[in-house]
mmCIF file of C-alpha atoms and ligand atoms in Angstrom:
data_model
loop_
_atom_site.group_PDB
_atom_site.id
_atom_site.type_symbol
_atom_site.label_atom_id
_atom_site.label_comp_id
_atom_site.label_asym_id
_atom_site.label_seq_id
_atom_site.Cartn_x
_atom_site.Cartn_y
_atom_site.Cartn_z
ATOM 1 C CA UNK Q 96 -20.282 -20.509 117.357
ATOM 2 C CA UNK Q 97 -18.369 -18.999 120.271
ATOM 3 C CA UNK Q 98 -17.744 -15.515 121.610
ATOM 4 C CA UNK Q 99 -15.322 -13.331 119.635
ATOM 5 C CA UNK Q 100 -11.977 -12.587 121.216
ATOM 6 C CA UNK Q 101 -9.383 -10.026 120.160
ATOM 7 C CA UNK Q 102 -6.456 -10.979 117.925
ATOM 8 C CA UNK Q 103 -3.208 -11.945 119.601
ATOM 9 C CA UNK Q 104 -0.778 -9.220 118.514
ATOM 10 C CA UNK Q 105 2.545 -10.272 116.995
ATOM 11 C CA UNK Q 106 3.938 -6.779 116.451
ATOM 12 C CA UNK Q 107 6.835 -7.329 118.863
ATOM 13 C CA UNK Q 108 7.958 -10.447 116.937
ATOM 14 C CA UNK Q 109 8.188 -8.715 113.581
ATOM 15 C CA UNK Q 110 11.971 -9.104 113.183
ATOM 16 C CA UNK Q 111 12.083 -12.677 114.550
ATOM 17 C CA UNK Q 112 11.361 -15.083 111.656
ATOM 18 C CA UNK Q 113 11.486 -18.222 113.785
ATOM 19 C CA UNK Q 114 9.015 -16.892 116.338
ATOM 20 C CA UNK Q 115 6.684 -15.628 113.587
ATOM 21 C CA UNK Q 116 6.793 -18.986 111.782
ATOM 22 C CA UNK Q 117 6.035 -20.845 115.021
ATOM 23 C CA UNK Q 118 3.085 -18.641 115.858
ATOM 24 C CA UNK Q 119 1.743 -18.842 112.315
ATOM 25 C CA UNK Q 120 1.967 -22.652 112.425
ATOM 26 C CA UNK Q 121 0.241 -22.758 115.813
ATOM 27 C CA UNK Q 122 -2.551 -20.198 115.390
ATOM 28 C CA UNK Q 123 -2.800 -19.940 111.594
ATOM 29 C CA UNK Q 124 -2.624 -16.128 111.660
ATOM 30 C CA UNK Q 125 -0.556 -13.104 112.706
ATOM 31 C CA UNK Q 126 -1.871 -9.645 113.503
ATOM 32 C CA UNK Q 127 0.800 -6.980 113.093
ATOM 33 C CA UNK Q 128 0.283 -3.320 113.850
ATOM 34 C CA UNK Q 129 1.896 -0.755 111.570
ATOM 35 C CA UNK Q 130 3.404 -3.328 109.216
ATOM 36 C CA UNK Q 131 3.119 -0.998 106.217
ATOM 37 C CA UNK Q 132 3.696 2.774 106.447
ATOM 38 C CA UNK Q 133 0.438 4.735 106.632
ATOM 39 C CA UNK Q 134 1.260 6.882 103.547
ATOM 40 C CA UNK Q 135 1.762 3.904 101.251
ATOM 41 C CA UNK Q 136 -1.571 2.347 102.225
ATOM 42 C CA UNK Q 137 -3.527 5.613 102.286
ATOM 43 C CA UNK Q 138 -2.272 6.583 98.843
ATOM 44 C CA UNK Q 139 -3.759 3.398 97.372
ATOM 45 C CA UNK Q 140 -6.884 3.863 99.477
ATOM 46 C CA UNK Q 141 -7.419 7.329 98.020
ATOM 47 C CA UNK Q 142 -7.031 6.011 94.480
ATOM 48 C CA UNK Q 143 -9.669 3.350 95.194
ATOM 49 C CA UNK Q 144 -11.939 6.052 96.612
ATOM 50 C CA UNK Q 145 -11.469 8.127 93.421
ATOM 51 C CA UNK Q 146 -12.550 5.142 91.333
ATOM 52 C CA UNK Q 147 -15.741 4.515 93.300
ATOM 53 C CA UNK Q 148 -16.523 8.256 93.495
ATOM 54 C CA UNK Q 149 -16.324 8.445 89.697
ATOM 55 C CA UNK Q 150 -18.567 5.399 89.518
ATOM 56 C CA UNK Q 151 -21.206 7.186 91.624
ATOM 57 C CA UNK Q 152 -20.926 4.843 94.611
ATOM 58 C CA UNK Q 153 -20.389 7.647 97.156
ATOM 59 C CA UNK Q 154 -23.056 9.975 98.520
ATOM 60 C CA UNK Q 155 -22.549 13.254 96.612
ATOM 61 C CA UNK Q 156 -23.809 15.233 99.647
ATOM 62 C CA UNK Q 157 -20.734 14.321 101.700
ATOM 63 C CA UNK Q 158 -17.015 14.906 101.140
ATOM 64 C CA UNK Q 159 -15.329 12.066 99.286
ATOM 65 C CA UNK Q 160 -12.959 11.265 102.142
ATOM 66 C CA UNK Q 161 -15.900 10.611 104.469
ATOM 67 C CA UNK Q 162 -16.449 7.360 102.451
ATOM 68 C CA UNK Q 163 -20.254 7.651 102.921
ATOM 69 C CA UNK Q 164 -21.957 5.314 100.445
ATOM 70 C CA UNK Q 165 -24.619 6.255 97.942
ATOM 71 C CA UNK Q 166 -27.598 4.346 99.332
ATOM 72 C CA UNK Q 167 -29.165 3.974 95.900
ATOM 73 C CA UNK Q 168 -26.411 1.720 94.609
ATOM 74 C CA UNK Q 169 -27.097 -1.979 94.834
ATOM 75 C CA UNK Q 170 -24.528 -4.009 92.989
ATOM 76 C CA UNK Q 171 -21.908 -6.531 93.992
ATOM 77 C CA UNK Q 172 -19.000 -8.542 92.663
ATOM 78 C CA UNK Q 173 -19.192 -10.271 90.114
ATOM 79 C CA UNK Q 174 -22.141 -8.446 88.510
ATOM 80 C CA UNK Q 175 -21.188 -6.593 85.301
ATOM 81 C CA UNK Q 176 -22.389 -3.206 86.703
ATOM 82 C CA UNK Q 177 -20.062 -3.706 89.659
ATOM 83 C CA UNK Q 178 -17.035 -4.859 87.649
ATOM 84 C CA UNK Q 179 -17.359 -1.990 85.193
ATOM 85 C CA UNK Q 180 -16.489 0.482 87.976
ATOM 86 C CA UNK Q 181 -14.358 -1.735 90.186
ATOM 87 C CA UNK Q 182 -11.986 -2.913 87.425
ATOM 88 C CA UNK Q 183 -10.512 0.594 87.103
ATOM 89 C CA UNK Q 184 -8.876 0.159 90.500
ATOM 90 C CA UNK Q 185 -6.665 -2.586 89.076
ATOM 91 C CA UNK Q 186 -5.097 -0.136 86.587
ATOM 92 C CA UNK Q 187 -3.386 1.626 89.486
ATOM 93 C CA UNK Q 188 0.350 0.950 89.429
ATOM 94 C CA UNK Q 189 0.592 1.888 93.106
ATOM 95 C CA UNK Q 190 -1.960 -0.748 94.093
ATOM 96 C CA UNK Q 191 0.138 -3.489 92.498
ATOM 97 C CA UNK Q 192 3.322 -2.022 94.001
ATOM 98 C CA UNK Q 193 1.789 -2.111 97.489
ATOM 99 C CA UNK Q 194 1.846 -5.908 97.625
ATOM 100 C CA UNK Q 195 5.611 -5.756 96.962
ATOM 101 C CA UNK Q 196 6.241 -3.387 99.851
ATOM 102 C CA UNK Q 197 9.588 -4.351 101.422
ATOM 103 C CA UNK Q 198 8.015 -4.510 104.883
ATOM 104 C CA UNK Q 199 5.682 -7.279 103.692
ATOM 105 C CA UNK Q 200 8.121 -9.166 101.464
ATOM 106 C CA UNK Q 201 10.840 -8.877 104.124
ATOM 107 C CA UNK Q 202 8.496 -10.324 106.731
ATOM 108 C CA UNK Q 203 7.836 -13.381 104.553
ATOM 109 C CA UNK Q 204 11.556 -13.774 103.778
ATOM 110 C CA UNK Q 205 12.143 -14.089 107.501
ATOM 111 C CA UNK Q 206 9.222 -16.477 107.985
ATOM 112 C CA UNK Q 207 10.049 -18.717 104.986
ATOM 113 C CA UNK Q 208 13.828 -18.411 105.184
ATOM 114 C CA UNK Q 209 13.648 -18.547 101.394
ATOM 115 C CA UNK Q 210 12.949 -16.332 98.388
ATOM 116 C CA UNK Q 211 9.317 -15.194 98.311
ATOM 117 C CA UNK Q 212 6.901 -15.554 95.407
ATOM 118 C CA UNK Q 213 4.348 -12.730 95.503
ATOM 119 C CA UNK Q 214 1.209 -14.000 93.766
ATOM 120 C CA UNK Q 215 0.443 -12.064 90.574
ATOM 121 C CA UNK Q 216 -3.284 -12.227 91.426
ATOM 122 C CA UNK Q 217 -4.427 -9.998 94.186
ATOM 123 C CA UNK Q 218 -7.920 -9.226 95.320
ATOM 124 C CA UNK Q 219 -9.516 -5.927 96.233
ATOM 125 C CA UNK Q 220 -12.790 -5.794 98.151
ATOM 126 C CA UNK Q 221 -15.393 -3.050 98.084
ATOM 127 C CA UNK Q 222 -17.934 -3.738 100.822
ATOM 128 C CA UNK Q 223 -21.024 -1.542 100.834
ATOM 129 C CA UNK Q 224 -22.451 -0.743 104.284
ATOM 130 C CA UNK Q 225 -25.590 -2.273 105.758
ATOM 131 C CA UNK Q 226 -25.860 -5.054 103.216
ATOM 132 C CA UNK Q 227 -25.622 -7.998 105.603
ATOM 133 C CA UNK Q 228 -26.630 -10.398 102.881
ATOM 134 C CA UNK Q 229 -23.334 -9.629 101.159
ATOM 135 C CA UNK Q 230 -21.075 -9.999 104.203
ATOM 136 C CA UNK Q 231 -18.279 -12.456 103.359
ATOM 137 C CA UNK Q 232 -19.216 -15.861 104.823
ATOM 138 C CA UNK Q 233 -16.790 -18.245 106.592
ATOM 139 C CA UNK Q 234 -14.556 -19.775 103.921
ATOM 140 C CA UNK Q 235 -11.056 -21.044 103.156
ATOM 141 C CA UNK Q 236 -9.031 -19.307 100.438
ATOM 142 C CA UNK Q 237 -7.371 -22.613 99.522
ATOM 143 C CA UNK Q 238 -10.503 -23.773 97.678
ATOM 144 C CA UNK Q 239 -10.125 -20.823 95.305
ATOM 145 C CA UNK Q 240 -6.344 -20.572 95.022
ATOM 146 C CA UNK Q 241 -4.916 -24.102 95.570
ATOM 147 C CA UNK Q 242 -1.209 -24.488 94.735
ATOM 148 C CA UNK Q 243 0.766 -25.048 97.929
ATOM 149 C CA UNK Q 244 -1.365 -24.939 101.083
ATOM 150 C CA UNK Q 245 1.568 -23.016 102.602
ATOM 151 C CA UNK Q 246 0.294 -19.843 100.962
ATOM 152 C CA UNK Q 247 -0.511 -16.869 103.160
ATOM 153 C CA UNK Q 248 -2.960 -14.059 102.588
ATOM 154 C CA UNK Q 249 -2.227 -10.554 103.843
ATOM 155 C CA UNK Q 250 -5.496 -8.728 104.450
ATOM 156 C CA UNK Q 251 -4.918 -5.000 104.534
ATOM 157 C CA UNK Q 252 -7.717 -2.459 104.977
ATOM 158 C CA UNK Q 253 -6.921 0.718 103.031
ATOM 159 C CA UNK Q 254 -8.157 3.041 105.812
ATOM 160 C CA UNK Q 255 -8.787 2.856 109.542
ATOM 161 C CA UNK Q 256 -11.226 0.004 110.013
ATOM 162 C CA UNK Q 257 -12.850 -0.093 113.442
ATOM 163 C CA UNK Q 258 -14.898 -3.200 114.262
ATOM 164 C CA UNK Q 259 -18.201 -1.604 113.316
ATOM 165 C CA UNK Q 260 -16.933 -1.245 109.723
ATOM 166 C CA UNK Q 261 -16.715 -5.023 109.558
ATOM 167 C CA UNK Q 262 -13.146 -6.225 109.275
ATOM 168 C CA UNK Q 263 -12.108 -9.845 108.989
ATOM 169 C CA UNK Q 264 -12.439 -12.498 111.705
ATOM 170 C CA UNK Q 265 -10.300 -15.666 111.756
ATOM 171 C CA UNK Q 266 -10.946 -19.002 113.488
ATOM 172 C CA UNK Q 267 -7.711 -19.728 115.340
ATOM 173 C CA UNK Q 268 -6.264 -23.185 114.589
ATOM 174 C CA UNK Q 269 -8.840 -23.979 111.864
ATOM 175 C CA UNK Q 270 -6.024 -24.226 109.272
ATOM 176 C CA UNK Q 271 -5.011 -27.684 110.518
ATOM 177 C CA UNK Q 272 -8.273 -29.480 109.667
ATOM 178 C CA UNK Q 273 -8.118 -29.803 105.843
ATOM 179 C CA UNK Q 274 -10.822 -28.542 103.463
ATOM 180 C CA UNK Q 275 -14.199 -28.233 105.167
ATOM 181 C CA UNK Q 276 -17.517 -28.977 103.512
ATOM 182 C CA UNK Q 277 -19.169 -25.896 102.067
ATOM 183 C CA UNK Q 278 -22.247 -24.645 100.325
ATOM 184 C CA UNK Q 279 -22.987 -21.787 97.939
ATOM 185 C CA UNK Q 280 -23.426 -18.338 99.503
ATOM 186 C CA UNK Q 281 -23.787 -14.727 98.437
ATOM 187 C CA UNK Q 282 -20.897 -12.399 99.274
ATOM 188 C CA UNK Q 283 -17.209 -12.338 98.324
ATOM 189 C CA UNK Q 284 -15.940 -15.740 97.203
ATOM 190 C CA UNK Q 285 -19.461 -17.152 96.923
ATOM 191 C CA UNK Q 286 -18.919 -20.073 99.319
ATOM 192 C CA UNK Q 287 -19.668 -20.781 102.963
ATOM 193 C CA UNK Q 288 -18.203 -23.488 105.215
ATOM 194 C CA UNK Q 289 -21.004 -25.688 106.576
ATOM 195 C CA UNK Q 290 -19.105 -28.418 108.421
ATOM 196 C CA UNK Q 291 -18.451 -27.790 112.111
ATOM 197 C CA UNK Q 292 -14.817 -26.879 112.786
ATOM 198 C CA UNK Q 293 -12.752 -26.071 115.844
ATOM 199 C CA UNK Q 294 -11.334 -22.639 116.416
ATOM 200 C CA UNK Q 295 -11.734 -19.608 118.611
ATOM 201 C CA UNK Q 296 -12.975 -16.637 116.549
ATOM 202 C CA UNK Q 297 -10.605 -13.649 116.699
ATOM 203 C CA UNK Q 298 -11.341 -10.133 115.507
ATOM 204 C CA UNK Q 299 -10.251 -6.545 116.126
ATOM 205 C CA UNK Q 300 -9.940 -2.881 115.165
ATOM 206 C CA UNK Q 301 -7.460 -1.932 112.430
ATOM 207 C CA UNK Q 302 -5.620 1.335 112.045
ATOM 208 C CA UNK Q 303 -4.398 1.994 108.514
ATOM 209 C CA UNK Q 304 -1.128 0.048 108.040
ATOM 210 C CA UNK Q 305 -2.101 -2.817 110.385
ATOM 211 C CA UNK Q 306 -2.114 -6.220 108.694
ATOM 212 C CA UNK Q 307 -3.738 -9.599 109.232
ATOM 213 C CA UNK Q 308 -1.818 -12.566 107.801
ATOM 214 C CA UNK Q 309 -3.355 -16.026 107.587
ATOM 215 C CA UNK Q 310 -2.829 -19.540 106.192
ATOM 216 C CA UNK Q 311 -4.695 -20.610 103.018
ATOM 217 C CA UNK Q 312 -6.626 -23.273 104.968
ATOM 218 C CA UNK Q 313 -7.725 -20.850 107.695
ATOM 219 C CA UNK Q 314 -11.473 -20.384 108.100
ATOM 220 C CA UNK Q 315 -12.192 -16.642 108.064
ATOM 221 C CA UNK Q 316 -15.183 -14.384 107.504
ATOM 222 C CA UNK Q 317 -16.156 -10.772 107.048
ATOM 223 C CA UNK Q 318 -18.097 -9.003 109.776
ATOM 224 C CA UNK Q 319 -21.134 -6.819 109.081
ATOM 225 C CA UNK Q 320 -20.351 -3.252 108.059
ATOM 226 C CA UNK Q 321 -22.744 -1.353 110.347
ATOM 227 C CA UNK Q 322 -21.533 2.132 109.412
ATOM 228 C CA UNK Q 323 -22.600 4.277 106.458
ATOM 229 C CA UNK Q 324 -19.150 3.998 104.886
ATOM 230 C CA UNK Q 325 -17.729 1.817 102.144
ATOM 231 C CA UNK Q 326 -15.011 -0.557 103.351
ATOM 232 C CA UNK Q 327 -11.966 -1.090 101.087
ATOM 233 C CA UNK Q 328 -9.310 -3.753 101.537
ATOM 234 C CA UNK Q 329 -6.853 -5.822 99.552
ATOM 235 C CA UNK Q 330 -5.846 -9.464 99.881
ATOM 236 C CA UNK Q 331 -2.318 -10.187 98.623
ATOM 237 C CA UNK Q 332 -0.757 -13.644 98.763
ATOM 238 C CA UNK Q 333 2.732 -15.001 99.376
ATOM 239 C CA UNK Q 334 4.515 -18.349 99.250
ATOM 240 C CA UNK Q 335 7.977 -19.899 98.920
ATOM 241 C CA UNK Q 336 9.274 -19.655 95.353
ATOM 242 C CA UNK Q 337 10.167 -23.379 95.371
ATOM 243 C CA UNK Q 338 6.564 -24.514 95.965
ATOM 244 C CA UNK Q 339 3.828 -24.943 93.329
ATOM 245 C CA UNK Q 340 1.392 -22.176 92.443
ATOM 246 C CA UNK Q 341 -1.921 -22.711 90.654
ATOM 247 C CA UNK Q 342 -2.494 -21.132 87.242
ATOM 248 C CA UNK Q 343 -5.503 -19.224 88.657
ATOM 249 C CA UNK Q 344 -3.134 -17.182 90.826
ATOM 250 C CA UNK Q 345 -1.057 -16.162 87.798
ATOM 251 C CA UNK Q 346 -3.763 -14.008 86.209
ATOM 252 C CA UNK Q 347 -5.264 -10.646 87.108
ATOM 253 C CA UNK Q 348 -8.569 -10.610 89.008
ATOM 254 C CA UNK Q 349 -11.268 -12.101 86.819
ATOM 255 C CA UNK Q 350 -13.172 -9.583 84.729
ATOM 256 C CA UNK Q 351 -10.671 -6.790 85.464
ATOM 257 C CA UNK Q 352 -8.426 -6.893 82.387
ATOM 258 C CA UNK Q 353 -5.339 -8.842 81.302
ATOM 259 C CA UNK Q 354 -1.791 -7.785 82.138
ATOM 260 C CA UNK Q 355 -1.247 -5.801 78.922
ATOM 261 C CA UNK Q 356 -4.347 -3.758 79.712
ATOM 262 C CA UNK Q 357 -3.282 -3.284 83.340
ATOM 263 C CA UNK Q 358 0.233 -2.204 82.382
ATOM 264 C CA UNK Q 359 -1.039 0.273 79.744
ATOM 265 C CA UNK Q 360 -0.290 3.488 81.656
ATOM 266 C CA UNK Q 361 2.373 2.409 84.115
ATOM 267 C CA UNK Q 362 5.328 4.748 84.550
ATOM 268 C CA UNK Q 363 7.944 2.055 85.228
ATOM 269 C CA UNK Q 364 8.646 -1.450 83.962
ATOM 270 C CA UNK Q 365 10.197 -2.965 87.119
ATOM 271 C CA UNK Q 366 7.073 -4.771 88.286
ATOM 272 C CA UNK Q 367 5.691 -5.821 84.929
ATOM 273 C CA UNK Q 368 5.720 -9.637 84.693
ATOM 274 C CA UNK Q 369 8.076 -9.641 87.697
ATOM 275 C CA UNK Q 370 7.422 -13.368 88.318
ATOM 276 C CA UNK Q 371 8.924 -14.513 85.015
ATOM 277 C CA UNK Q 372 12.484 -14.335 86.271
ATOM 278 C CA UNK Q 373 11.486 -16.498 89.248
ATOM 279 C CA UNK Q 374 10.327 -19.303 86.980
ATOM 280 C CA UNK Q 375 7.445 -20.486 89.218
ATOM 281 C CA UNK Q 376 6.159 -24.083 89.161
ATOM 282 C CA UNK Q 377 2.672 -23.433 87.744
ATOM 283 C CA UNK Q 378 0.089 -26.196 88.113
ATOM 284 C CA UNK Q 379 -3.320 -26.573 86.455
ATOM 285 C CA UNK Q 380 -6.343 -25.692 88.572
ATOM 286 C CA UNK Q 381 -8.141 -28.715 90.018
ATOM 287 C CA UNK Q 382 -11.861 -28.212 89.453
ATOM 288 C CA UNK Q 383 -13.084 -30.641 92.130
ATOM 289 C CA UNK Q 384 -14.268 -27.928 94.522
ATOM 290 C CA UNK Q 385 -15.842 -25.747 91.851
ATOM 291 C CA UNK Q 386 -17.589 -28.782 90.400
ATOM 292 C CA UNK Q 387 -19.105 -29.410 93.811
ATOM 293 C CA UNK Q 388 -20.044 -25.729 94.087
ATOM 294 C CA UNK Q 389 -21.639 -25.786 90.638
ATOM 295 C CA UNK Q 390 -23.777 -28.846 91.439
ATOM 296 C CA UNK Q 391 -25.102 -27.055 94.522
ATOM 297 C CA UNK Q 392 -25.669 -23.778 92.631
ATOM 298 C CA UNK Q 393 -27.514 -25.504 89.761
ATOM 299 C CA UNK Q 394 -29.782 -27.293 92.225
ATOM 300 C CA UNK Q 395 -30.432 -24.075 94.184
ATOM 301 C CA UNK Q 396 -31.253 -22.157 91.008
ATOM 302 C CA UNK Q 397 -33.611 -24.898 89.830
ATOM 303 C CA UNK Q 398 -35.428 -24.457 93.149
ATOM 304 C CA UNK Q 399 -35.654 -20.713 92.448
ATOM 305 C CA UNK Q 400 -33.143 -19.780 95.161
ATOM 306 C CA UNK Q 401 -31.564 -16.423 94.317
ATOM 307 C CA UNK Q 402 -28.482 -17.099 96.468
ATOM 308 C CA UNK Q 403 -27.125 -19.096 93.517
ATOM 309 C CA UNK Q 404 -26.840 -15.961 91.328
ATOM 310 C CA UNK Q 405 -23.245 -15.024 92.171
ATOM 311 C CA UNK Q 406 -22.002 -18.584 91.646
ATOM 312 C CA UNK Q 407 -23.827 -18.790 88.303
ATOM 313 C CA UNK Q 408 -22.278 -15.498 87.198
ATOM 314 C CA UNK Q 409 -18.843 -16.808 88.130
ATOM 315 C CA UNK Q 410 -19.436 -19.902 85.996
ATOM 316 C CA UNK Q 411 -20.565 -17.783 83.036
ATOM 317 C CA UNK Q 412 -17.553 -15.468 83.342
ATOM 318 C CA UNK Q 413 -14.825 -17.952 84.197
ATOM 319 C CA UNK Q 414 -15.564 -21.601 83.473
ATOM 320 C CA UNK Q 415 -13.579 -22.947 80.511
ATOM 321 C CA UNK Q 416 -16.350 -25.478 79.717
ATOM 322 C CA UNK Q 417 -18.992 -24.187 77.267
ATOM 323 C CA UNK Q 418 -21.614 -26.693 78.416
ATOM 324 C CA UNK Q 419 -21.445 -25.445 82.018
ATOM 325 C CA UNK Q 420 -21.554 -21.822 80.921
ATOM 326 C CA UNK Q 421 -24.663 -22.515 78.840
ATOM 327 C CA UNK Q 422 -26.449 -24.197 81.731
ATOM 328 C CA UNK Q 423 -25.556 -21.338 84.090
ATOM 329 C CA UNK Q 424 -26.733 -18.726 81.547
ATOM 330 C CA UNK Q 425 -30.020 -20.530 81.175
ATOM 331 C CA UNK Q 426 -30.566 -20.743 84.938
ATOM 332 C CA UNK Q 427 -29.670 -17.063 85.413
ATOM 333 C CA UNK Q 428 -32.325 -16.141 82.838
ATOM 334 C CA UNK Q 429 -34.828 -18.290 84.694
ATOM 335 C CA UNK Q 430 -33.988 -16.663 88.053
ATOM 336 C CA UNK Q 431 -34.454 -13.222 86.520
ATOM 337 C CA UNK Q 432 -37.726 -14.106 84.773
HETATM 338 O O1 AKG G 137 -12.749 -8.500 102.789
HETATM 339 C C1 AKG G 137 -13.603 -9.400 102.810
HETATM 340 O O2 AKG G 137 -14.745 -9.265 103.259
HETATM 341 C C2 AKG G 137 -13.270 -10.741 102.246
HETATM 342 C C3 AKG G 137 -11.814 -10.974 102.152
HETATM 343 C C4 AKG G 137 -11.570 -12.410 101.838
HETATM 344 O O3 AKG G 137 -11.608 -13.247 102.685
HETATM 345 C C5 AKG G 137 -11.335 -12.821 100.465
HETATM 346 O O4 AKG G 137 -11.320 -11.977 99.588
HETATM 347 O O5 AKG G 137 -11.113 -14.029 100.261
HETATM 348 FE FE1 FE2 G 138 -10.816 -15.113 101.943
#
């Protein structure tokens, strides 16, 4: 669309809630260097690396910490082979604790001037290198998470993430234009904005501990990972406790175990079901966007277009309606035949 520019840094505003809130309202994002201490992020990053090393996703001829991917592995979220390995990351108590880090929650307290609700759901991303087809396409998180639009994602890479590793780019100001038309795509989230929208693309290098914060309506996209290394990041989400949250944000990441399973080996109880004492206003998920996605995916699959696979898998794994799941299963079989 237009040439990439660097993020505007908001590091110097970090203690000034009013200034942060104004900039977030204007641009739709904040980029803050060193928001979370390096140790806290790296510790979780190393645990994620252990999980994928055990799963055979790293090249055994290189040291684990080099992050070099095993080139023979081709699998992606939400395929069962992928989830079988990936889901173990969610058992890590430290990974869940990271989203409650006082530097993040404190930042949102200043921005909201109210008690913060940390979403129970958080998302981890494992991005294999040199798989451009799976690069996350331009999308808006709101379509997936709903609840109050005044929800903010913190995107935190779990290691240094120079541009060539493919961080996240945001389209400045695109959060003020409502939900954009989309189509079905491969890659995280499975959707891609098709309608033209206004907004200068912004991007940059991350050192571990740097954070990108953006509005739920913000158009954002992954950039190609041109290295040989696996990229790991988490998305955690925050809102005012007085505003509604969708039921989809109350559960653990789909296919990665329920809370009892997650909590199985935790050493402390403090963060288990932490949201219950906040009594959040939970609303049912509105299926209008997913219904539109499903119509597109069914049509694509009928035309033999493989791009529909990830959306069909999501329907099979997550849709409460048996009829839709059956149709998606049937089309997946046909695509594989
Ligand atoms: O890390 C990525 O490539 C995608 C992150 C993202 O936008 C998402 O998970 O919604
Ligand atoms: Fe996203």
